[in-house]
mmCIF file of C-alpha atoms and ligand atoms in Angstrom:
data_model
loop_
_atom_site.group_PDB
_atom_site.id
_atom_site.type_symbol
_atom_site.label_atom_id
_atom_site.label_comp_id
_atom_site.label_asym_id
_atom_site.label_seq_id
_atom_site.Cartn_x
_atom_site.Cartn_y
_atom_site.Cartn_z
ATOM 1 C CA ASP A 1 40.374 -16.306 -9.827
ATOM 2 C CA LEU A 2 43.866 -15.028 -11.488
ATOM 3 C CA GLY A 3 45.585 -17.883 -10.991
ATOM 4 C CA PRO A 4 49.619 -18.064 -11.986
ATOM 5 C CA TYR A 5 48.898 -14.491 -13.448
ATOM 6 C CA ARG A 6 49.225 -10.716 -11.862
ATOM 7 C CA HIS A 7 46.595 -9.324 -13.996
ATOM 8 C CA TYR A 8 43.178 -10.793 -15.549
ATOM 9 C CA MET A 9 44.299 -8.844 -18.526
ATOM 10 C CA GLN A 10 47.631 -11.439 -18.686
ATOM 11 C CA LYS A 11 45.390 -14.055 -18.034
ATOM 12 C CA GLU A 12 43.177 -13.904 -20.950
ATOM 13 C CA ILE A 13 46.318 -13.055 -23.184
ATOM 14 C CA PHE A 14 47.351 -16.636 -22.282
ATOM 15 C CA ALA A 15 43.576 -17.874 -22.525
ATOM 16 C CA GLN A 16 43.531 -16.362 -26.326
ATOM 17 C CA ALA A 17 44.805 -20.374 -27.904
ATOM 18 C CA THR A 18 41.786 -21.725 -26.095
ATOM 19 C CA ALA A 19 39.091 -19.273 -27.006
ATOM 20 C CA LEU A 20 40.642 -19.446 -30.994
ATOM 21 C CA ALA A 21 40.057 -23.298 -30.449
ATOM 22 C CA ASP A 22 36.372 -22.708 -28.814
ATOM 23 C CA THR A 23 35.396 -20.371 -31.158
ATOM 24 C CA LEU A 24 36.320 -22.330 -34.778
ATOM 25 C CA ALA A 25 35.065 -25.381 -33.417
ATOM 26 C CA PRO A 26 31.709 -24.802 -35.126
ATOM 27 C CA ALA A 27 33.917 -23.888 -38.545
ATOM 28 C CA LEU A 28 36.068 -27.333 -37.799
ATOM 29 C CA LYS A 29 32.778 -29.188 -38.258
ATOM 30 C CA GLN A 30 30.622 -28.055 -40.497
ATOM 31 C CA GLY A 31 33.407 -26.270 -42.762
ATOM 32 C CA PHE A 32 32.130 -22.567 -44.166
ATOM 33 C CA SER A 33 28.720 -23.328 -44.105
ATOM 34 C CA PRO A 34 26.430 -20.273 -43.607
ATOM 35 C CA ALA A 35 24.351 -22.704 -41.139
ATOM 36 C CA LEU A 36 27.399 -21.341 -38.392
ATOM 37 C CA PHE A 37 25.183 -18.013 -39.213
ATOM 38 C CA GLY A 38 21.493 -18.605 -39.011
ATOM 39 C CA SER A 39 19.143 -21.526 -40.245
ATOM 40 C CA ASN A 40 18.212 -18.470 -42.926
ATOM 41 C CA ALA A 41 21.639 -17.264 -43.570
ATOM 42 C CA ASN A 42 21.221 -19.452 -47.195
ATOM 43 C CA GLU A 43 19.286 -17.278 -48.364
ATOM 44 C CA ILE A 44 20.134 -13.528 -46.825
ATOM 45 C CA PHE A 45 23.798 -14.819 -48.295
ATOM 46 C CA THR A 46 22.262 -15.173 -51.846
ATOM 47 C CA ASN A 47 20.459 -11.996 -51.490
ATOM 48 C CA THR A 48 23.673 -10.145 -49.990
ATOM 49 C CA THR A 49 24.874 -7.259 -52.236
ATOM 50 C CA ALA A 50 27.259 -5.317 -50.432
ATOM 51 C CA VAL A 51 29.108 -5.071 -47.054
ATOM 52 C CA ARG A 52 28.937 -2.571 -44.285
ATOM 53 C CA ILE A 53 30.790 -3.027 -41.211
ATOM 54 C CA VAL A 54 29.911 -1.388 -38.007
ATOM 55 C CA ALA A 55 31.689 -1.326 -34.150
ATOM 56 C CA CYS A 56 33.716 0.792 -31.767
ATOM 57 C CA GLY A 57 37.071 0.742 -30.824
ATOM 58 C CA SER A 58 39.006 -2.441 -31.308
ATOM 59 C CA SER A 59 35.983 -4.080 -32.596
ATOM 60 C CA TYR A 60 36.234 -1.331 -35.141
ATOM 61 C CA HIS A 61 39.700 -2.763 -36.101
ATOM 62 C CA ALA A 62 38.838 -6.276 -36.559
ATOM 63 C CA GLY A 63 36.110 -4.477 -39.373
ATOM 64 C CA LEU A 64 39.104 -3.261 -40.872
ATOM 65 C CA VAL A 65 40.673 -6.576 -40.991
ATOM 66 C CA ALA A 66 37.986 -8.319 -42.469
ATOM 67 C CA ARG A 67 36.893 -5.532 -45.186
ATOM 68 C CA TYR A 68 40.532 -7.135 -46.481
ATOM 69 C CA TRP A 69 39.158 -10.688 -46.787
ATOM 70 C CA ILE A 70 35.597 -10.186 -48.138
ATOM 71 C CA GLU A 71 36.757 -7.909 -50.398
ATOM 72 C CA GLU A 72 39.130 -10.198 -51.568
ATOM 73 C CA TYR A 73 37.445 -13.987 -51.272
ATOM 74 C CA THR A 74 33.975 -12.633 -52.583
ATOM 75 C CA GLY A 75 34.684 -9.386 -54.716
ATOM 76 C CA LEU A 76 30.878 -8.031 -52.309
ATOM 77 C CA PRO A 77 31.804 -4.171 -51.883
ATOM 78 C CA VAL A 78 32.516 -3.963 -48.402
ATOM 79 C CA SER A 79 33.026 -1.355 -46.370
ATOM 80 C CA VAL A 80 33.623 0.043 -42.683
ATOM 81 C CA ASP A 81 31.906 2.663 -40.292
ATOM 82 C CA ILE A 82 32.939 3.461 -36.809
ATOM 83 C CA ALA A 83 29.888 3.075 -35.066
ATOM 84 C CA SER A 84 29.307 6.645 -33.595
ATOM 85 C CA GLU A 85 29.593 8.358 -36.802
ATOM 86 C CA TYR A 86 27.398 5.820 -39.030
ATOM 87 C CA ARG A 87 24.817 6.619 -36.572
ATOM 88 C CA TYR A 88 24.454 10.349 -37.331
ATOM 89 C CA ARG A 89 25.495 9.877 -41.095
ATOM 90 C CA SER A 90 22.541 10.068 -43.923
ATOM 91 C CA GLY A 91 22.770 8.278 -47.126
ATOM 92 C CA ARG A 92 20.388 5.305 -47.653
ATOM 93 C CA GLU A 93 21.591 1.701 -47.814
ATOM 94 C CA GLN A 94 21.828 -0.608 -51.613
ATOM 95 C CA ASP A 95 18.956 -3.348 -50.840
ATOM 96 C CA GLY A 96 20.466 -6.396 -50.243
ATOM 97 C CA THR A 97 23.731 -4.772 -47.721
ATOM 98 C CA LEU A 98 24.511 -7.064 -44.662
ATOM 99 C CA ILE A 99 25.333 -5.104 -41.618
ATOM 100 C CA VAL A 100 27.577 -6.959 -39.529
ATOM 101 C CA ALA A 101 27.406 -5.282 -36.713
ATOM 102 C CA ILE A 102 30.769 -6.410 -34.339
ATOM 103 C CA SER A 103 30.707 -6.024 -30.440
ATOM 104 C CA GLN A 104 32.425 -7.597 -27.664
ATOM 105 C CA SER A 105 29.307 -6.982 -25.217
ATOM 106 C CA GLY A 106 26.678 -6.728 -27.374
ATOM 107 C CA GLU A 107 25.674 -3.472 -25.061
ATOM 108 C CA THR A 108 27.258 -0.839 -27.177
ATOM 109 C CA ALA A 109 25.138 2.402 -27.294
ATOM 110 C CA ASP A 110 26.419 4.012 -30.357
ATOM 111 C CA LEU A 111 26.701 -0.012 -32.150
ATOM 112 C CA LEU A 112 23.046 -0.559 -31.156
ATOM 113 C CA ALA A 113 21.572 3.284 -32.519
ATOM 114 C CA ALA A 114 23.827 2.696 -35.514
ATOM 115 C CA LEU A 115 22.410 -0.733 -36.494
ATOM 116 C CA ARG A 116 18.437 0.244 -36.086
ATOM 117 C CA SER A 117 19.912 3.666 -37.788
ATOM 118 C CA ALA A 118 20.569 0.991 -40.593
ATOM 119 C CA LYS A 119 17.658 -0.940 -40.865
ATOM 120 C CA GLU A 120 15.604 2.154 -41.668
ATOM 121 C CA ARG A 121 18.100 3.279 -44.631
ATOM 122 C CA GLY A 122 16.807 0.330 -46.731
ATOM 123 C CA GLN A 123 16.392 -3.270 -47.542
ATOM 124 C CA VAL A 124 19.237 -4.882 -45.437
ATOM 125 C CA ASN A 125 20.051 -7.566 -42.914
ATOM 126 C CA VAL A 126 22.076 -7.515 -40.190
ATOM 127 C CA LEU A 127 24.374 -10.617 -38.786
ATOM 128 C CA ALA A 128 25.438 -9.387 -35.359
ATOM 129 C CA LEU A 129 29.509 -11.006 -34.240
ATOM 130 C CA CYS A 130 29.383 -11.002 -30.416
ATOM 131 C CA ASN A 131 30.498 -12.319 -26.851
ATOM 132 C CA VAL A 132 27.811 -12.339 -25.118
ATOM 133 C CA ALA A 133 24.355 -14.654 -26.480
ATOM 134 C CA HIS A 134 21.901 -12.719 -24.912
ATOM 135 C CA SER A 135 22.833 -9.458 -25.381
ATOM 136 C CA THR A 136 20.343 -6.532 -27.172
ATOM 137 C CA LEU A 137 22.816 -7.754 -29.905
ATOM 138 C CA THR A 138 22.087 -10.570 -30.452
ATOM 139 C CA ARG A 139 18.467 -9.961 -30.092
ATOM 140 C CA GLU A 140 18.053 -7.286 -32.430
ATOM 141 C CA ALA A 141 19.881 -9.231 -35.487
ATOM 142 C CA ASP A 142 19.001 -11.781 -38.228
ATOM 143 C CA LEU A 143 22.107 -13.412 -38.254
ATOM 144 C CA VAL A 144 24.548 -14.234 -35.353
ATOM 145 C CA ILE A 145 27.523 -16.004 -34.770
ATOM 146 C CA LEU A 146 29.008 -15.760 -30.843
ATOM 147 C CA THR A 147 32.798 -15.785 -30.325
ATOM 148 C CA HIS A 148 33.787 -17.942 -27.456
ATOM 149 C CA ALA A 149 36.511 -15.620 -26.026
ATOM 150 C CA GLY A 150 34.378 -16.444 -21.845
ATOM 151 C CA ILE A 151 33.555 -13.568 -20.161
ATOM 152 C CA GLU A 152 36.521 -11.062 -20.774
ATOM 153 C CA ILE A 153 37.036 -8.501 -17.272
ATOM 154 C CA GLY A 154 40.814 -6.569 -18.352
ATOM 155 C CA VAL A 155 38.352 -2.935 -20.084
ATOM 156 C CA ALA A 156 41.495 -4.022 -22.503
ATOM 157 C CA SER A 157 40.084 -6.175 -24.927
ATOM 158 C CA THR A 158 42.559 -8.951 -26.010
ATOM 159 C CA LYS A 159 41.033 -12.817 -26.641
ATOM 160 C CA ALA A 160 37.603 -10.668 -27.578
ATOM 161 C CA PHE A 161 39.410 -8.690 -30.506
ATOM 162 C CA THR A 162 41.622 -12.221 -31.914
ATOM 163 C CA THR A 163 38.197 -14.569 -31.390
ATOM 164 C CA GLN A 164 36.257 -11.305 -33.623
ATOM 165 C CA LEU A 165 38.883 -12.260 -36.374
ATOM 166 C CA ALA A 166 38.683 -15.271 -36.250
ATOM 167 C CA ALA A 167 35.162 -15.741 -36.762
ATOM 168 C CA LEU A 168 35.073 -12.677 -39.723
ATOM 169 C CA PHE A 169 37.231 -15.201 -41.083
ATOM 170 C CA THR A 170 34.993 -17.424 -41.233
ATOM 171 C CA LEU A 171 32.335 -15.067 -43.054
ATOM 172 C CA ALA A 172 34.977 -14.530 -45.642
ATOM 173 C CA GLY A 173 34.983 -18.370 -45.790
ATOM 174 C CA ALA A 174 31.372 -18.570 -45.971
ATOM 175 C CA LEU A 175 30.028 -15.600 -47.982
ATOM 176 C CA ALA A 176 32.972 -17.191 -50.857
ATOM 177 C CA GLN A 177 31.804 -20.569 -50.409
ATOM 178 C CA HIS A 178 27.856 -19.983 -50.924
ATOM 179 C CA ARG A 179 28.497 -17.395 -54.258
ATOM 180 C CA GLN A 180 31.171 -19.585 -55.480
ATOM 181 C CA THR A 181 33.682 -17.289 -55.985
ATOM 182 C CA LEU A 182 37.045 -19.141 -55.102
ATOM 183 C CA THR A 183 38.134 -22.077 -56.668
ATOM 184 C CA PRO A 184 37.263 -25.310 -54.229
ATOM 185 C CA ASP A 185 40.905 -25.687 -54.250
ATOM 186 C CA VAL A 186 41.635 -21.992 -53.468
ATOM 187 C CA LEU A 187 38.505 -22.385 -50.211
ATOM 188 C CA ALA A 188 39.820 -25.314 -48.745
ATOM 189 C CA GLN A 189 43.671 -24.073 -48.286
ATOM 190 C CA LEU A 190 41.543 -21.317 -46.465
ATOM 191 C CA ALA A 191 39.860 -24.026 -45.065
ATOM 192 C CA ASN A 192 43.522 -25.388 -43.554
ATOM 193 C CA CYS A 193 44.249 -23.017 -42.105
ATOM 194 C CA LEU A 194 41.664 -22.649 -39.170
ATOM 195 C CA PRO A 195 43.101 -26.203 -37.389
ATOM 196 C CA ARG A 196 46.223 -25.287 -37.544
ATOM 197 C CA LEU A 197 45.728 -21.233 -35.821
ATOM 198 C CA PRO A 198 45.005 -22.480 -31.941
ATOM 199 C CA ALA A 199 48.852 -24.027 -32.113
ATOM 200 C CA MET A 200 50.231 -21.099 -34.429
ATOM 201 C CA PHE A 201 48.895 -19.582 -31.919
ATOM 202 C CA ASN A 202 50.525 -20.939 -29.015
ATOM 203 C CA ASP A 203 53.975 -21.234 -30.669
ATOM 204 C CA ALA A 204 53.804 -17.164 -30.790
ATOM 205 C CA PHE A 205 53.819 -17.109 -27.092
ATOM 206 C CA ALA A 206 57.800 -17.261 -27.702
ATOM 207 C CA VAL A 207 57.965 -13.602 -28.398
ATOM 208 C CA GLU A 208 57.010 -12.870 -24.497
ATOM 209 C CA THR A 209 60.996 -12.411 -23.732
ATOM 210 C CA GLN A 210 62.055 -10.263 -26.779
ATOM 211 C CA ILE A 211 59.265 -8.304 -26.117
ATOM 212 C CA GLU A 212 59.300 -7.702 -22.511
ATOM 213 C CA GLU A 213 62.738 -6.696 -23.578
ATOM 214 C CA TRP A 214 61.143 -4.304 -25.420
ATOM 215 C CA SER A 215 59.218 -3.177 -23.043
ATOM 216 C CA HIS A 216 61.872 -1.700 -21.096
ATOM 217 C CA LEU A 217 62.774 0.619 -24.031
ATOM 218 C CA LEU A 218 59.030 1.986 -24.680
ATOM 219 C CA SER A 219 57.964 2.746 -20.644
ATOM 220 C CA HIS A 220 60.958 5.648 -21.405
ATOM 221 C CA TYR A 221 59.063 7.497 -24.697
ATOM 222 C CA ASN A 222 56.403 9.181 -24.801
ATOM 223 C CA HIS A 223 55.498 8.386 -27.845
ATOM 224 C CA ALA A 224 54.909 5.456 -30.700
ATOM 225 C CA LEU A 225 54.162 5.240 -34.195
ATOM 226 C CA PHE A 226 53.027 2.040 -35.318
ATOM 227 C CA LEU A 227 52.734 0.266 -38.761
ATOM 228 C CA GLY A 228 51.564 -1.650 -41.053
ATOM 229 C CA ARG A 229 50.256 -2.055 -44.197
ATOM 230 C CA HIS A 230 47.331 -4.468 -45.525
ATOM 231 C CA THR A 231 45.708 -6.899 -42.814
ATOM 232 C CA LEU A 232 48.360 -5.729 -40.692
ATOM 233 C CA PHE A 233 47.332 -1.828 -41.415
ATOM 234 C CA PRO A 234 44.267 -2.464 -38.737
ATOM 235 C CA ILE A 235 46.658 -4.330 -36.719
ATOM 236 C CA ALA A 236 49.177 -1.115 -36.049
ATOM 237 C CA LEU A 237 45.747 0.667 -35.477
ATOM 238 C CA GLU A 238 45.017 -1.953 -32.393
ATOM 239 C CA GLY A 239 48.256 -2.145 -30.991
ATOM 240 C CA ALA A 240 48.241 1.370 -30.853
ATOM 241 C CA LEU A 241 45.026 1.772 -28.892
ATOM 242 C CA LYS A 242 46.447 -0.870 -26.396
ATOM 243 C CA LEU A 243 49.669 1.245 -25.596
ATOM 244 C CA LYS A 244 47.349 4.813 -25.485
ATOM 245 C CA GLU A 245 44.617 2.499 -23.285
ATOM 246 C CA ILE A 246 47.133 0.702 -21.283
ATOM 247 C CA ALA A 247 50.055 1.797 -20.751
ATOM 248 C CA TYR A 248 49.268 6.128 -21.195
ATOM 249 C CA ILE A 249 51.932 6.238 -24.325
ATOM 250 C CA HIS A 250 50.483 8.619 -27.055
ATOM 251 C CA ALA A 251 50.969 6.010 -29.860
ATOM 252 C CA GLU A 252 49.293 6.199 -33.341
ATOM 253 C CA GLY A 253 48.989 3.613 -36.029
ATOM 254 C CA TYR A 254 49.715 4.111 -39.691
ATOM 255 C CA ALA A 255 48.999 2.477 -42.813
ATOM 256 C CA ALA A 256 53.074 2.016 -43.492
ATOM 257 C CA GLY A 257 52.562 4.081 -47.254
ATOM 258 C CA GLU A 258 50.860 7.430 -45.613
ATOM 259 C CA LEU A 259 54.329 7.478 -43.763
ATOM 260 C CA LYS A 260 55.371 10.470 -46.362
ATOM 261 C CA HIS A 261 52.240 11.917 -46.342
ATOM 262 C CA GLY A 262 52.874 13.566 -43.099
ATOM 263 C CA PRO A 263 53.623 11.241 -40.869
ATOM 264 C CA LEU A 264 57.610 10.821 -40.652
ATOM 265 C CA ALA A 265 58.132 14.349 -40.136
ATOM 266 C CA LEU A 266 57.817 13.806 -36.652
ATOM 267 C CA VAL A 267 60.021 10.627 -36.966
ATOM 268 C CA ASP A 268 63.542 11.345 -35.525
ATOM 269 C CA GLU A 269 65.773 9.521 -32.644
ATOM 270 C CA ASP A 270 63.134 9.846 -29.532
ATOM 271 C CA MET A 271 60.567 8.004 -31.988
ATOM 272 C CA PRO A 272 59.646 4.752 -31.869
ATOM 273 C CA VAL A 273 58.765 3.064 -34.504
ATOM 274 C CA ILE A 274 56.590 -0.308 -34.038
ATOM 275 C CA VAL A 275 56.520 -2.233 -37.801
ATOM 276 C CA CYS A 276 54.625 -5.715 -38.511
ATOM 277 C CA ALA A 277 56.075 -7.161 -41.208
ATOM 278 C CA ALA A 278 54.052 -10.033 -42.897
ATOM 279 C CA ASN A 279 56.421 -12.143 -46.099
ATOM 280 C CA ASP A 280 53.542 -10.780 -48.793
ATOM 281 C CA GLU A 281 54.255 -9.243 -52.166
ATOM 282 C CA LEU A 282 53.727 -5.912 -50.385
ATOM 283 C CA PHE A 283 56.986 -6.907 -48.675
ATOM 284 C CA ASP A 284 58.960 -4.801 -50.978
ATOM 285 C CA LYS A 285 56.682 -1.353 -50.169
ATOM 286 C CA LEU A 286 57.462 -1.631 -46.821
ATOM 287 C CA LEU A 287 60.466 -1.935 -46.964
ATOM 288 C CA SER A 288 61.481 2.052 -48.508
ATOM 289 C CA ASN A 289 58.649 2.821 -46.123
ATOM 290 C CA LEU A 290 60.814 1.399 -43.225
ATOM 291 C CA ARG A 291 64.793 2.821 -45.563
ATOM 292 C CA GLU A 292 62.551 6.195 -45.130
ATOM 293 C CA VAL A 293 62.171 5.874 -41.477
ATOM 294 C CA GLU A 294 65.719 4.766 -40.407
ATOM 295 C CA ALA A 295 66.895 7.960 -42.606
ATOM 296 C CA ARG A 296 65.369 9.923 -40.233
ATOM 297 C CA GLY A 297 67.089 8.199 -37.127
ATOM 298 C CA GLY A 298 64.532 6.508 -35.922
ATOM 299 C CA LYS A 299 63.660 2.664 -34.539
ATOM 300 C CA ILE A 300 63.130 0.318 -35.667
ATOM 301 C CA PHE A 301 61.555 -2.545 -33.788
ATOM 302 C CA LEU A 302 60.105 -4.797 -36.032
ATOM 303 C CA ILE A 303 58.589 -7.723 -35.897
ATOM 304 C CA ALA A 304 59.021 -9.768 -38.876
ATOM 305 C CA GLU A 305 57.663 -13.307 -40.169
ATOM 306 C CA PRO A 306 60.041 -15.655 -41.363
ATOM 307 C CA GLY A 307 62.269 -14.611 -44.394
ATOM 308 C CA CYS A 308 61.766 -11.556 -44.180
ATOM 309 C CA GLU A 309 63.513 -9.796 -40.724
ATOM 310 C CA ALA A 310 66.877 -10.298 -42.779
ATOM 311 C CA ALA A 311 66.087 -8.018 -45.937
ATOM 312 C CA PHE A 312 66.221 -5.107 -43.385
ATOM 313 C CA PRO A 313 69.304 -5.151 -41.124
ATOM 314 C CA TYR A 314 68.943 -1.442 -39.923
ATOM 315 C CA CYS A 315 66.126 -2.462 -37.318
ATOM 316 C CA TYR A 316 67.068 -1.165 -33.786
ATOM 317 C CA ARG A 317 65.338 -4.509 -32.703
ATOM 318 C CA THR A 318 63.533 -7.552 -34.015
ATOM 319 C CA ILE A 319 62.059 -9.944 -33.425
ATOM 320 C CA THR A 320 60.789 -12.722 -35.784
ATOM 321 C CA LEU A 321 57.848 -15.034 -35.597
ATOM 322 C CA PRO A 322 58.012 -18.837 -34.840
ATOM 323 C CA SER A 323 56.256 -19.733 -38.469
ATOM 324 C CA GLN A 324 54.936 -18.248 -41.856
ATOM 325 C CA THR A 325 51.098 -16.891 -40.588
ATOM 326 C CA GLY A 326 49.652 -16.618 -44.147
ATOM 327 C CA PRO A 327 45.843 -14.903 -43.905
ATOM 328 C CA LEU A 328 45.503 -15.581 -40.378
ATOM 329 C CA ALA A 329 48.597 -13.222 -39.899
ATOM 330 C CA PRO A 330 46.580 -10.578 -38.546
ATOM 331 C CA ILE A 331 45.306 -12.787 -35.486
ATOM 332 C CA VAL A 332 48.656 -14.136 -34.735
ATOM 333 C CA PHE A 333 50.980 -10.207 -34.709
ATOM 334 C CA THR A 334 47.805 -9.136 -32.512
ATOM 335 C CA LEU A 335 50.038 -11.218 -30.295
ATOM 336 C CA PRO A 336 53.148 -9.405 -29.728
ATOM 337 C CA LEU A 337 51.347 -5.970 -29.781
ATOM 338 C CA GLN A 338 49.710 -7.432 -26.598
ATOM 339 C CA PHE A 339 52.260 -8.439 -24.900
ATOM 340 C CA LEU A 340 54.137 -4.756 -26.105
ATOM 341 C CA ALA A 341 51.331 -2.794 -23.893
ATOM 342 C CA TYR A 342 50.816 -5.442 -21.207
ATOM 343 C CA HIS A 343 54.621 -5.487 -20.225
ATOM 344 C CA THR A 344 54.774 -1.700 -20.738
ATOM 345 C CA ALA A 345 51.998 -0.314 -19.161
ATOM 346 C CA TYR A 346 53.168 -3.112 -15.955
ATOM 347 C CA LYS A 347 57.211 -1.291 -15.843
ATOM 348 C CA LYS A 348 54.637 2.129 -15.828
ATOM 349 C CA GLY A 349 53.023 0.868 -12.881
ATOM 350 C CA THR A 350 49.450 1.402 -13.939
ATOM 351 C CA ASP A 351 46.123 0.188 -13.139
ATOM 352 C CA ILE A 352 46.378 -2.353 -16.175
ATOM 353 C CA ASP A 353 43.096 -4.329 -15.841
ATOM 354 C CA LYS A 354 41.114 -0.394 -15.241
ATOM 355 C CA PRO A 355 42.528 1.806 -17.016
ATOM 356 C CA ARG A 356 41.512 5.467 -15.480
ATOM 357 C CA ASN A 357 38.651 6.956 -17.595
ATOM 358 C CA LEU A 358 37.171 3.535 -19.407
ATOM 359 C CA ALA A 359 34.928 1.430 -18.903
ATOM 360 C CA LYS A 360 34.383 -2.004 -20.064
ATOM 361 C CA SER A 361 30.599 -1.516 -21.665
ATOM 362 C CA VAL A 362 29.902 1.536 -22.585
ATOM 363 C CA THR A 363 26.342 1.589 -23.068
ATOM 364 C CA VAL A 364 25.260 5.954 -22.944
ATOM 365 C CA GLU A 365 26.706 7.155 -25.976
HETATM 366 C C1 LIG B 401 39.961 -1.770 -26.614
HETATM 367 C C2 LIG B 401 38.183 -1.972 -25.915
HETATM 368 C C3 LIG B 401 37.115 -0.618 -26.551
HETATM 369 C C4 LIG B 401 36.260 -1.781 -26.533
HETATM 370 C C5 LIG B 401 35.015 -1.065 -27.682
HETATM 371 C C6 LIG B 401 33.374 -1.595 -28.218
HETATM 372 O O1 LIG B 401 40.386 -2.264 -25.515
HETATM 373 O O2 LIG B 401 37.825 -2.718 -25.339
HETATM 374 O O3 LIG B 401 37.698 -0.140 -27.393
HETATM 375 O O4 LIG B 401 36.591 -2.538 -27.784
HETATM 376 O O5 LIG B 401 34.487 0.062 -26.618
HETATM 377 O O6 LIG B 401 33.125 -2.541 -27.106
HETATM 378 P P1 LIG B 401 31.633 -3.340 -27.783
HETATM 379 O O7 LIG B 401 33.006 -4.612 -28.269
HETATM 380 O O8 LIG B 401 31.843 -4.454 -25.963
HETATM 381 O O9 LIG B 401 30.538 -3.077 -27.937
#
């Protein structure tokens, strides 16, 4: 039942504050406890020497964000692999590696093959992050954490992606607490972010009208670049994927620091450049990247946290988020990019819930 919505994707975008609250409910009750991941998580976390994340598509982007959090909070080495590549690579796994397999459906063929392959490469444990409680993935894992996004009907992942990020943040917090790699103060600050997330996300819905105006412009372009740094780099990848997938516009996500290593050659007045800017220690670096875009006539569409938008007045369009988002920036910045893809696709009249050539669950290789 679509209710007041035109598409399931739109309905699912608006369901995210509730989906995030539902996904975080166990962590809000128990704190960053290993018990959130299964009864044997204590022992597995103690023995963990490294983390390897495997996933496909949007779930892979969630894994890329998690790498920043887990490395920063736990000091563990983290690698992130596309499941279809990992399964055909060779190389052993270091004993004690925690394989984090992320999948909305839990039935993605490449992902299942990757985790089976990982088990043959060393003494590893598998943690499944899944939206379907009884799936092949959860059955084959040693530990499980579920997202409570509810059924996602739109082919393009929205609420499944943001709830994956929320669950991965609790994983980073739980590993940090168990391994005592953060001071109690810092850990408490991270835990305090969680109850604020659904409201913070809700507030960000206010940007929809402005994003809709952007989509009128964007729908006339054939290409777009998405830029971010740190945890917003994978969000740039995700924004580009959404635009390709449902609006059929060729888009690429880049780490802003990579611009001058190639893609800057593409930038001219016909290239919209969508930038996610957090008010963090890398903001000055991002500013110098933007100056390079501006000098070549690129049209900058800036989505910024309060405080940084004034530093770069040369943007073609700017949207300021309603509040600071702290370590949860990647979750909140996803929303404007979902709206951008959705409204641009709507302008173009594409089949938003069932984009051409794509299936919701990729159960064949
Ligand atoms: C993109 C999208 C896909 C999925 C990918 C993995 O919007 O939905 O890229 O993320 O097919 O699917 P799961 O998470 O079910 O393994």
